[in-house]
């Protein structure tokens, strides 16, 4: 039997579920309910090092190749458990996220295809496959393959954009990845399927983002919109669980709503907030 939804919570996104390697069910604010999380980053590595990241990278983890068939067996198992449970919760989505960047995994396209097939075979045809990505592999051949497969499966891509200038992006995401390249990647991704932009706003050492930071972020959204990027919506959120860095704390709801109304008013994009 599937674990009761009361045993899951938005404040515990542990990757552990039974003996599963790839699957972790969570109650997700952004999915509005039960999300079947998929972690393909078995080595806990990521090409970003976000200040708000919750993944513990101090423990050494062995490198391991992703086995799409083993992932498929786990997904089939958990969805079968939920389906056979008369009190089983509604599954809102199957989301590739996890302990690193899912689009770094070269067999992501195969895993997406398997997920879509299993969902359909078990009667979850309306449950979407979601990929949460930092957008840095869109220009790679395997990244494009994954997005093309996702589009064919009617899935969704949620792409991280936390800043509108290189300085803040580097500070927030711990990366030198060029912001111009990220903008191009978001535009390219949106030519394959409409994208959701996910943006984190938080306090750093007790300070909220400066007006200049928000101005530059909104300019970036406006540039994307003016270039023809197809953006479904923006998810503006703040930290819900304590990140590794203790100087990162949540932004209060009023400040987040103010940023959201600027996004809506100035960039003309629909926004959902998660305070
Ligand atoms: S992209 Fe995601 S997994 Fe990678 S460091 Fe940032 S929050 Fe952590």
Tab-separated table of C-alpha atoms and ligand atoms in Angstrom:
chain	number	residue	atom	x	y	z
A	1	UNK	CA	0.000	0.000	0.000
A	2	UNK	CA	1.153	3.522	-0.778
A	3	UNK	CA	2.109	5.626	2.269
A	4	UNK	CA	-0.659	7.926	3.523
A	5	UNK	CA	-0.450	11.499	2.283
A	6	UNK	CA	-0.407	12.578	5.966
A	7	UNK	CA	3.047	10.966	6.136
A	8	UNK	CA	4.271	13.284	3.387
A	9	UNK	CA	4.761	17.009	3.773
A	10	UNK	CA	5.970	20.120	1.997
A	11	UNK	CA	8.751	20.523	4.564
A	12	UNK	CA	10.304	17.086	4.069
A	13	UNK	CA	11.467	16.372	0.542
A	14	UNK	CA	13.620	13.411	1.480
A	15	UNK	CA	14.765	11.388	-1.531
A	16	UNK	CA	14.187	8.139	0.395
A	17	UNK	CA	11.148	6.003	-0.402
A	18	UNK	CA	11.395	2.346	0.537
A	19	UNK	CA	14.262	0.784	-1.370
A	20	UNK	CA	13.771	2.946	-4.382
A	21	UNK	CA	16.755	4.560	-6.037
A	22	UNK	CA	15.070	7.024	-8.374
A	23	UNK	CA	11.611	7.766	-7.010
A	24	UNK	CA	10.627	9.978	-4.077
A	25	UNK	CA	6.997	11.017	-3.538
A	26	UNK	CA	6.507	14.513	-2.090
A	27	UNK	CA	3.714	16.937	-1.381
A	28	UNK	CA	4.710	19.821	-3.586
A	29	UNK	CA	3.454	23.394	-3.231
A	30	UNK	CA	4.158	24.118	-6.870
A	31	UNK	CA	2.422	20.946	-8.071
A	32	UNK	CA	-0.505	21.562	-5.683
A	33	UNK	CA	-0.408	18.063	-4.229
A	34	UNK	CA	1.318	14.716	-4.594
A	35	UNK	CA	4.213	14.831	-7.006
A	36	UNK	CA	6.181	11.718	-7.879
A	37	UNK	CA	9.709	13.069	-7.816
A	38	UNK	CA	12.425	11.472	-9.914
A	39	UNK	CA	16.093	11.842	-9.031
A	40	UNK	CA	18.436	10.800	-11.841
A	41	UNK	CA	21.434	12.591	-10.257
A	42	UNK	CA	22.658	9.559	-8.361
A	43	UNK	CA	26.053	11.134	-7.648
A	44	UNK	CA	24.490	14.245	-6.040
A	45	UNK	CA	26.396	16.498	-8.440
A	46	UNK	CA	25.102	19.663	-10.038
A	47	UNK	CA	26.702	22.234	-12.350
A	48	UNK	CA	25.130	24.970	-10.185
A	49	UNK	CA	25.777	25.586	-6.506
A	50	UNK	CA	22.742	27.644	-5.521
A	51	UNK	CA	22.905	29.391	-2.152
A	52	UNK	CA	19.437	28.065	-1.362
A	53	UNK	CA	20.126	24.454	-2.404
A	54	UNK	CA	19.048	21.823	0.112
A	55	UNK	CA	21.087	18.937	-1.237
A	56	UNK	CA	23.767	17.763	1.170
A	57	UNK	CA	26.912	17.360	-0.942
A	58	UNK	CA	29.208	16.674	2.002
A	59	UNK	CA	28.531	12.972	1.969
A	60	UNK	CA	30.406	11.126	-0.756
A	61	UNK	CA	28.200	9.256	-3.149
A	62	UNK	CA	29.419	6.756	-5.714
A	63	UNK	CA	29.037	7.624	-9.359
A	64	UNK	CA	26.466	5.382	-10.973
A	65	UNK	CA	24.962	5.180	-14.430
A	66	UNK	CA	21.245	5.761	-14.691
A	67	UNK	CA	19.381	2.599	-15.648
A	68	UNK	CA	16.186	3.719	-17.423
A	69	UNK	CA	14.619	0.268	-17.112
A	70	UNK	CA	15.200	0.198	-13.345
A	71	UNK	CA	13.676	3.690	-13.124
A	72	UNK	CA	10.689	2.452	-15.158
A	73	UNK	CA	10.178	-0.498	-12.803
A	74	UNK	CA	10.159	1.810	-9.781
A	75	UNK	CA	7.707	4.218	-11.389
A	76	UNK	CA	5.449	1.359	-12.414
A	77	UNK	CA	5.573	0.011	-8.849
A	78	UNK	CA	4.676	3.250	-7.079
A	79	UNK	CA	1.914	4.162	-9.524
A	80	UNK	CA	0.487	0.643	-9.232
A	81	UNK	CA	0.569	0.976	-5.409
A	82	UNK	CA	-1.314	4.270	-5.579
A	83	UNK	CA	-3.827	2.953	-8.090
A	84	UNK	CA	-4.614	-0.148	-6.031
A	85	UNK	CA	-5.080	1.854	-2.825
A	86	UNK	CA	-8.734	2.939	-2.448
A	87	UNK	CA	-7.526	5.885	-0.343
A	88	UNK	CA	-4.604	6.639	-2.624
A	89	UNK	CA	-4.090	10.383	-3.281
A	90	UNK	CA	-4.381	12.053	-6.666
A	91	UNK	CA	-1.067	12.163	-8.508
A	92	UNK	CA	-0.495	15.698	-9.775
A	93	UNK	CA	2.604	15.007	-11.845
A	94	UNK	CA	5.772	12.988	-12.332
A	95	UNK	CA	8.612	15.447	-11.927
A	96	UNK	CA	12.251	15.016	-12.913
A	97	UNK	CA	14.137	17.177	-10.403
A	98	UNK	CA	16.228	15.546	-7.692
A	99	UNK	CA	19.721	16.147	-6.370
A	100	UNK	CA	21.227	17.732	-9.487
A	101	UNK	CA	20.406	18.954	-12.975
A	102	UNK	CA	18.190	16.355	-14.709
A	103	UNK	CA	19.066	17.567	-18.208
A	104	UNK	CA	22.706	16.703	-17.559
A	105	UNK	CA	21.616	13.053	-17.787
A	106	UNK	CA	21.959	11.872	-21.356
A	107	UNK	CA	19.214	9.265	-21.202
A	108	UNK	CA	16.640	11.736	-19.864
A	109	UNK	CA	14.720	11.498	-23.150
A	110	UNK	CA	14.344	7.754	-22.695
A	111	UNK	CA	13.214	8.162	-19.097
A	112	UNK	CA	10.616	10.759	-20.143
A	113	UNK	CA	9.302	8.431	-22.817
A	114	UNK	CA	9.086	5.557	-20.326
A	115	UNK	CA	7.311	7.755	-17.769
A	116	UNK	CA	4.737	8.861	-20.356
A	117	UNK	CA	4.141	5.257	-21.454
A	118	UNK	CA	3.747	3.979	-17.883
A	119	UNK	CA	1.392	6.826	-16.919
A	120	UNK	CA	-0.757	6.079	-19.930
A	121	UNK	CA	-0.735	2.294	-19.399
A	122	UNK	CA	-1.850	2.659	-15.769
A	123	UNK	CA	-4.660	5.118	-16.512
A	124	UNK	CA	-2.859	8.323	-15.495
A	125	UNK	CA	-2.934	9.732	-19.013
A	126	UNK	CA	-3.859	13.231	-17.761
A	127	UNK	CA	-0.963	13.360	-15.306
A	128	UNK	CA	1.836	15.423	-16.861
A	129	UNK	CA	5.545	14.734	-16.893
A	130	UNK	CA	7.468	17.795	-15.660
A	131	UNK	CA	11.184	18.542	-15.966
A	132	UNK	CA	12.601	21.122	-13.561
A	133	UNK	CA	15.809	22.392	-15.086
A	134	UNK	CA	18.354	25.178	-14.706
A	135	UNK	CA	18.329	25.488	-18.503
A	136	UNK	CA	22.061	25.059	-19.029
A	137	UNK	CA	21.851	21.947	-21.230
A	138	UNK	CA	19.196	23.110	-23.696
A	139	UNK	CA	21.851	23.782	-26.367
A	140	UNK	CA	23.255	20.265	-26.003
A	141	UNK	CA	22.009	17.528	-28.342
A	142	UNK	CA	20.750	15.357	-25.485
A	143	UNK	CA	19.034	18.360	-23.883
A	144	UNK	CA	17.140	19.095	-27.084
A	145	UNK	CA	16.242	15.408	-27.420
A	146	UNK	CA	14.802	15.436	-23.910
A	147	UNK	CA	12.739	18.578	-24.518
A	148	UNK	CA	11.464	17.247	-27.848
A	149	UNK	CA	10.406	14.044	-26.120
A	150	UNK	CA	8.791	16.043	-23.326
A	151	UNK	CA	6.820	18.107	-25.836
A	152	UNK	CA	5.658	14.919	-27.606
A	153	UNK	CA	4.462	13.572	-24.230
A	154	UNK	CA	2.476	16.760	-23.537
A	155	UNK	CA	4.812	17.520	-20.625
A	156	UNK	CA	6.026	20.743	-19.053
A	157	UNK	CA	9.450	22.361	-18.649
A	158	UNK	CA	10.009	24.581	-15.609
A	159	UNK	CA	13.193	26.586	-16.100
A	160	UNK	CA	15.099	28.349	-13.339
A	161	UNK	CA	15.802	32.075	-13.725
A	162	UNK	CA	16.776	33.699	-10.434
A	163	UNK	CA	18.465	36.869	-11.670
A	164	UNK	CA	18.629	39.288	-14.572
A	165	UNK	CA	22.351	40.030	-14.525
A	166	UNK	CA	25.536	38.002	-14.390
A	167	UNK	CA	26.711	39.285	-11.014
A	168	UNK	CA	23.545	38.293	-9.172
A	169	UNK	CA	23.185	35.022	-11.065
A	170	UNK	CA	26.743	34.047	-10.130
A	171	UNK	CA	26.120	34.981	-6.498
A	172	UNK	CA	22.769	33.179	-6.321
A	173	UNK	CA	23.447	30.098	-8.411
A	174	UNK	CA	27.165	29.679	-7.755
A	175	UNK	CA	27.961	29.468	-11.458
A	176	UNK	CA	29.857	31.341	-14.158
A	177	UNK	CA	27.417	30.064	-16.792
A	178	UNK	CA	26.792	33.136	-19.014
A	179	UNK	CA	23.396	34.693	-18.489
A	180	UNK	CA	23.193	35.553	-22.206
A	181	UNK	CA	23.526	31.834	-22.992
A	182	UNK	CA	20.827	31.043	-20.424
A	183	UNK	CA	18.475	33.582	-22.040
A	184	UNK	CA	19.122	32.016	-25.455
A	185	UNK	CA	18.490	28.579	-23.985
A	186	UNK	CA	15.181	29.656	-22.463
A	187	UNK	CA	14.164	31.111	-25.824
A	188	UNK	CA	15.227	27.919	-27.643
A	189	UNK	CA	13.432	25.704	-25.115
A	190	UNK	CA	10.254	27.733	-25.586
A	191	UNK	CA	10.434	27.077	-29.320
A	192	UNK	CA	10.079	23.379	-28.502
A	193	UNK	CA	7.402	23.739	-25.802
A	194	UNK	CA	5.990	26.602	-23.707
A	195	UNK	CA	8.080	27.076	-20.566
A	196	UNK	CA	7.345	28.006	-16.993
A	197	UNK	CA	9.944	30.303	-15.429
A	198	UNK	CA	10.776	29.467	-11.805
A	199	UNK	CA	12.336	32.266	-9.802
A	200	UNK	CA	13.573	32.201	-6.231
A	201	UNK	CA	13.434	35.372	-4.122
A	202	UNK	CA	14.882	35.232	-0.644
A	203	UNK	CA	16.621	37.191	2.057
A	204	UNK	CA	20.398	36.975	2.203
A	205	UNK	CA	21.854	37.962	5.589
A	206	UNK	CA	18.410	39.385	6.384
A	207	UNK	CA	18.316	41.601	3.259
A	208	UNK	CA	15.654	41.211	0.522
A	209	UNK	CA	16.618	41.574	-3.172
A	210	UNK	CA	17.487	45.210	-3.945
A	211	UNK	CA	15.209	47.247	-6.258
A	212	UNK	CA	18.064	47.182	-8.820
A	213	UNK	CA	18.199	43.368	-8.688
A	214	UNK	CA	14.450	43.170	-9.297
A	215	UNK	CA	14.668	45.780	-12.097
A	216	UNK	CA	17.310	43.736	-13.890
A	217	UNK	CA	15.376	40.501	-13.437
A	218	UNK	CA	12.243	42.105	-14.927
A	219	UNK	CA	14.290	43.538	-17.827
A	220	UNK	CA	15.468	40.008	-18.540
A	221	UNK	CA	11.858	38.730	-18.645
A	222	UNK	CA	10.925	41.626	-20.931
A	223	UNK	CA	13.838	40.824	-23.264
A	224	UNK	CA	12.689	37.203	-23.429
A	225	UNK	CA	9.082	38.200	-24.121
A	226	UNK	CA	10.198	40.706	-26.792
A	227	UNK	CA	12.293	37.976	-28.483
A	228	UNK	CA	9.175	35.831	-28.798
A	229	UNK	CA	9.778	33.378	-25.934
A	230	UNK	CA	6.628	31.390	-25.203
A	231	UNK	CA	6.294	31.604	-21.423
A	232	UNK	CA	3.268	29.929	-19.808
A	233	UNK	CA	3.753	31.648	-16.478
A	234	UNK	CA	6.247	32.624	-13.792
A	235	UNK	CA	6.437	30.839	-10.461
A	236	UNK	CA	7.832	33.306	-7.930
A	237	UNK	CA	8.725	31.483	-4.752
A	238	UNK	CA	10.794	31.665	-1.637
A	239	UNK	CA	12.525	29.114	0.562
A	240	UNK	CA	10.165	26.668	2.251
A	241	UNK	CA	12.784	24.469	3.915
A	242	UNK	CA	16.070	25.479	5.516
A	243	UNK	CA	18.817	25.547	2.867
A	244	UNK	CA	22.378	24.416	3.633
A	245	UNK	CA	23.384	28.076	4.034
A	246	UNK	CA	21.952	29.413	7.285
A	247	UNK	CA	22.128	33.069	6.114
A	248	UNK	CA	19.405	32.373	3.537
A	249	UNK	CA	15.898	32.933	4.894
A	250	UNK	CA	12.420	33.299	3.371
A	251	UNK	CA	11.163	36.530	1.884
A	252	UNK	CA	7.919	37.625	3.512
A	253	UNK	CA	4.676	37.197	1.589
A	254	UNK	CA	4.057	40.924	1.059
A	255	UNK	CA	7.472	41.496	-0.515
A	256	UNK	CA	6.984	38.478	-2.778
A	257	UNK	CA	3.539	39.726	-3.872
A	258	UNK	CA	5.039	43.124	-4.710
A	259	UNK	CA	7.622	41.490	-6.984
A	260	UNK	CA	4.864	39.348	-8.534
A	261	UNK	CA	2.731	42.374	-9.322
A	262	UNK	CA	5.725	44.037	-10.992
A	263	UNK	CA	6.323	40.914	-13.127
A	264	UNK	CA	2.676	40.879	-14.132
A	265	UNK	CA	2.423	44.618	-14.726
A	266	UNK	CA	5.781	45.261	-16.408
A	267	UNK	CA	6.552	41.993	-18.215
A	268	UNK	CA	2.897	41.094	-18.851
A	269	UNK	CA	3.282	37.516	-17.643
A	270	UNK	CA	0.937	35.526	-15.394
A	271	UNK	CA	2.505	34.826	-11.997
A	272	UNK	CA	1.882	32.329	-9.207
A	273	UNK	CA	3.507	32.990	-5.839
A	274	UNK	CA	4.605	30.461	-3.251
A	275	UNK	CA	5.482	32.216	0.002
B	1	LIG	S1	20.182	23.791	-9.684
B	1	LIG	FE1	18.914	22.753	-8.142
B	1	LIG	S2	20.135	20.966	-7.479
B	1	LIG	FE2	21.535	22.363	-8.569
B	1	LIG	S3	22.461	23.582	-6.943
B	1	LIG	FE3	20.670	24.731	-7.698
B	1	LIG	S4	18.960	24.123	-6.362
B	1	LIG	FE4	20.629	22.628	-6.062
